[in-house]
Amino acid sequence: KPTRGKIFFKGLEVFPDCKGLSFLRMQVTLVHQNPLLFDTTVEKNVEYGLKIRKVPRKERKLRVNECLKTVGLEGFQRRNARELSGGEAQRVAIARALSIDPEVIFLDEFSANIDYKNRVIIENIIKSINKEFGKTIVFTTHYRDQAYRLSDNVIHLFNGVPVTSLTKNIFRGMIKKTAQ
């Protein structure tokens, strides 16, 4: 819960005691830096969120295939998810997030611990998801160049506080806190 202020999503206050919190949770998803993939096939990993939402099997299969194609992993359906490279695993996690058709996708350090080749692939996937599917994507990164390359809006944090100073001043320790 926020320590102060309010959080709104589509006009609904998220906390405290939000009546539509479960509805709001269905509108967003999070892809972790080190995604947990189930010890089963790629297809079953991507299908999971659809299955618990009781999406019919035929539609699940179509959506899984579409999402794997979007992340460049078509043909990976029968592969064991735990045997993938770090970049491939991250792409499966993004496909799994995309399969449930959220309005907002949160990505936590999506390019940490993966090689440059996969970082470029995933950056292109993110741009595609935003442009072609109209998804809002919020991500954290330690790579300033990546943040500016991919984002419409960049918020810098210094000691956990949003700052308005120029980036070069952040590194010198001369900051202005944003209005609270």
Short mmCIF file of C-alpha atoms in Angstrom, two decimals:
data_model
loop_
_atom_site.label_atom_id
_atom_site.label_comp_id
_atom_site.label_asym_id
_atom_site.label_seq_id
_atom_site.Cartn_x
_atom_site.Cartn_y
_atom_site.Cartn_z
CA LYS A 1 0.00 0.00 0.00
CA PRO A 2 1.22 3.53 -0.62
CA THR A 3 2.56 5.29 2.45
CA ARG A 4 0.92 8.50 1.23
CA GLY A 5 -1.02 9.70 -1.78
CA LYS A 6 -3.41 7.69 -3.89
CA ILE A 7 -3.07 5.31 -6.82
CA PHE A 8 -5.75 5.29 -9.52
CA PHE A 9 -6.22 2.95 -12.47
CA LYS A 10 -8.96 3.75 -14.96
CA GLY A 11 -10.60 6.05 -12.46
CA LEU A 12 -10.69 3.48 -9.65
CA GLU A 13 -8.63 3.97 -6.53
CA VAL A 14 -6.42 0.92 -6.06
CA PHE A 15 -5.96 1.32 -2.28
CA PRO A 16 -7.22 1.28 0.40
CA ASP A 17 -9.99 -1.30 0.45
CA CYS A 18 -10.55 -1.22 -3.29
CA LYS A 19 -13.80 -2.99 -4.15
CA GLY A 20 -12.66 -3.88 -7.66
CA LEU A 21 -9.11 -4.92 -6.76
CA SER A 22 -9.43 -8.38 -8.33
CA PHE A 23 -10.72 -6.75 -11.55
CA LEU A 24 -7.80 -4.33 -11.50
CA ARG A 25 -5.32 -7.16 -10.97
CA MET A 26 -6.68 -8.85 -14.09
CA GLN A 27 -5.69 -5.75 -16.10
CA VAL A 28 -1.98 -5.83 -15.24
CA THR A 29 0.81 -8.37 -15.12
CA LEU A 30 4.43 -8.46 -14.02
CA VAL A 31 7.41 -10.12 -15.67
CA HIS A 32 10.17 -10.64 -13.14
CA GLN A 33 13.88 -10.16 -13.75
CA ASN A 34 14.42 -13.89 -13.20
CA PRO A 35 11.10 -15.38 -14.28
CA LEU A 36 9.91 -18.57 -12.67
CA LEU A 37 9.05 -21.02 -15.39
CA PHE A 38 7.24 -24.22 -14.55
CA ASP A 39 9.07 -27.51 -15.09
CA THR A 40 7.05 -28.37 -18.16
CA THR A 41 6.79 -27.33 -21.79
CA VAL A 42 6.98 -23.79 -23.11
CA GLU A 43 3.41 -24.18 -24.35
CA LYS A 44 2.08 -25.06 -20.89
CA ASN A 45 3.97 -22.15 -19.34
CA VAL A 46 2.44 -19.64 -21.75
CA GLU A 47 -0.98 -21.29 -21.47
CA TYR A 48 -1.10 -21.20 -17.65
CA GLY A 49 -2.83 -17.84 -17.14
CA LEU A 50 -5.39 -18.68 -19.80
CA LYS A 51 -6.14 -22.03 -18.22
CA ILE A 52 -6.84 -20.60 -14.78
CA ARG A 53 -9.08 -18.01 -16.45
CA LYS A 54 -11.00 -20.94 -17.99
CA VAL A 55 -10.32 -19.91 -21.60
CA PRO A 56 -11.43 -22.75 -23.92
CA ARG A 57 -8.65 -25.11 -25.04
CA LYS A 58 -8.90 -24.23 -28.74
CA GLU A 59 -8.58 -20.50 -28.03
CA ARG A 60 -5.70 -21.15 -25.59
CA LYS A 61 -3.75 -22.97 -28.28
CA LEU A 62 -4.28 -20.14 -30.78
CA ARG A 63 -3.25 -17.47 -28.29
CA VAL A 64 -0.19 -19.42 -27.16
CA ASN A 65 0.96 -19.79 -30.77
CA GLU A 66 0.35 -16.09 -31.49
CA CYS A 67 2.25 -14.99 -28.39
CA LEU A 68 5.20 -17.28 -29.09
CA LYS A 69 5.33 -15.91 -32.63
CA THR A 70 5.30 -12.36 -31.24
CA VAL A 71 8.37 -13.09 -29.11
CA GLY A 72 10.15 -15.01 -31.88
CA LEU A 73 9.80 -18.46 -30.33
CA GLU A 74 7.40 -20.16 -32.71
CA GLY A 75 8.23 -23.85 -32.81
CA PHE A 76 9.30 -23.88 -29.13
CA GLN A 77 5.96 -25.21 -27.85
CA ARG A 78 7.25 -28.69 -26.95
CA ARG A 79 10.61 -27.59 -25.52
CA ASN A 80 11.16 -27.86 -21.79
CA ALA A 81 10.99 -24.33 -20.39
CA ARG A 82 13.68 -24.98 -17.80
CA GLU A 83 16.21 -25.89 -20.52
CA LEU A 84 16.05 -22.52 -22.27
CA SER A 85 18.71 -19.83 -22.24
CA GLY A 86 18.14 -16.79 -20.03
CA GLY A 87 17.01 -14.68 -22.98
CA GLU A 88 14.66 -17.37 -24.25
CA ALA A 89 13.20 -17.82 -20.75
CA GLN A 90 12.58 -14.08 -20.51
CA ARG A 91 10.82 -14.17 -23.88
CA VAL A 92 8.62 -17.06 -22.70
CA ALA A 93 7.72 -15.01 -19.61
CA ILE A 94 6.80 -12.06 -21.84
CA ALA A 95 4.68 -14.36 -24.03
CA ARG A 96 2.96 -15.70 -20.92
CA ALA A 97 2.23 -12.13 -19.78
CA LEU A 98 0.97 -11.13 -23.21
CA SER A 99 -1.28 -14.19 -23.52
CA ILE A 100 -3.68 -12.95 -20.84
CA ASP A 101 -4.11 -9.68 -22.76
CA PRO A 102 -3.40 -7.22 -19.94
CA GLU A 103 -3.68 -3.48 -20.43
CA VAL A 104 -0.41 -2.87 -18.56
CA ILE A 105 2.73 -4.99 -18.48
CA PHE A 106 5.31 -4.31 -15.78
CA LEU A 107 8.84 -5.50 -16.58
CA ASP A 108 11.36 -5.74 -13.75
CA GLU A 109 14.89 -5.38 -15.15
CA PHE A 110 13.89 -7.43 -18.20
CA SER A 111 17.35 -7.31 -19.75
CA ALA A 112 19.44 -8.10 -16.68
CA ASN A 113 21.40 -11.33 -16.87
CA ILE A 114 20.91 -11.83 -20.60
CA ASP A 115 23.34 -11.40 -23.46
CA TYR A 116 23.41 -8.44 -25.83
CA LYS A 117 21.76 -10.36 -28.69
CA ASN A 118 18.73 -11.26 -26.58
CA ARG A 119 18.60 -7.77 -25.09
CA VAL A 120 18.18 -6.31 -28.58
CA ILE A 121 15.56 -8.94 -29.46
CA ILE A 122 13.56 -8.22 -26.30
CA GLU A 123 13.79 -4.46 -26.80
CA ASN A 124 12.30 -4.92 -30.28
CA ILE A 125 9.57 -7.16 -28.82
CA ILE A 126 8.71 -4.49 -26.27
CA LYS A 127 8.44 -1.82 -28.96
CA SER A 128 6.25 -4.14 -31.01
CA ILE A 129 3.95 -4.99 -28.11
CA ASN A 130 3.50 -1.31 -27.34
CA LYS A 131 2.94 -0.23 -30.93
CA GLU A 132 1.03 -3.15 -32.44
CA PHE A 133 -1.03 -4.22 -29.42
CA GLY A 134 -1.38 -0.83 -27.72
CA LYS A 135 -0.12 -2.13 -24.39
CA THR A 136 1.21 0.21 -21.75
CA ILE A 137 4.61 -1.02 -20.62
CA VAL A 138 6.30 0.13 -17.44
CA PHE A 139 9.79 -1.12 -16.82
CA THR A 140 12.72 -0.68 -14.51
CA THR A 141 16.27 -0.65 -15.78
CA HIS A 142 19.74 0.38 -14.76
CA TYR A 143 20.60 1.10 -18.41
CA ARG A 144 19.91 4.80 -19.03
CA ASP A 145 20.42 4.44 -22.78
CA GLN A 146 17.82 1.67 -22.85
CA ALA A 147 15.33 3.74 -20.87
CA TYR A 148 15.61 6.66 -23.30
CA ARG A 149 15.61 4.40 -26.36
CA LEU A 150 12.38 2.61 -25.41
CA SER A 151 10.37 5.07 -23.36
CA ASP A 152 8.05 7.97 -23.93
CA ASN A 153 8.62 9.06 -20.35
CA VAL A 154 11.60 8.36 -18.06
CA ILE A 155 11.44 8.87 -14.31
CA HIS A 156 14.78 8.94 -12.51
CA LEU A 157 14.96 7.82 -8.91
CA PHE A 158 17.63 8.90 -6.45
CA ASN A 159 17.56 7.09 -3.09
CA GLY A 160 14.07 5.89 -3.98
CA VAL A 161 12.73 9.38 -4.66
CA PRO A 162 11.71 10.70 -8.11
CA VAL A 163 13.98 13.57 -9.15
CA THR A 164 13.64 16.30 -11.76
CA SER A 165 17.31 17.23 -12.14
CA LEU A 166 19.23 16.47 -15.26
CA THR A 167 20.69 12.99 -15.34
CA LYS A 168 24.27 14.24 -15.07
CA ASN A 169 23.37 15.97 -11.80
CA ILE A 170 21.97 12.77 -10.34
CA PHE A 171 25.41 11.23 -10.56
CA ARG A 172 26.99 14.25 -8.93
CA GLY A 173 24.48 14.10 -6.08
CA MET A 174 22.91 17.47 -6.85
CA ILE A 175 19.21 16.74 -7.09
CA LYS A 176 15.86 18.43 -6.81
CA LYS A 177 13.03 16.32 -5.45
CA THR A 178 9.80 16.37 -7.38
CA ALA A 179 6.76 17.91 -5.78
CA GLN A 180 5.09 15.35 -3.53
#
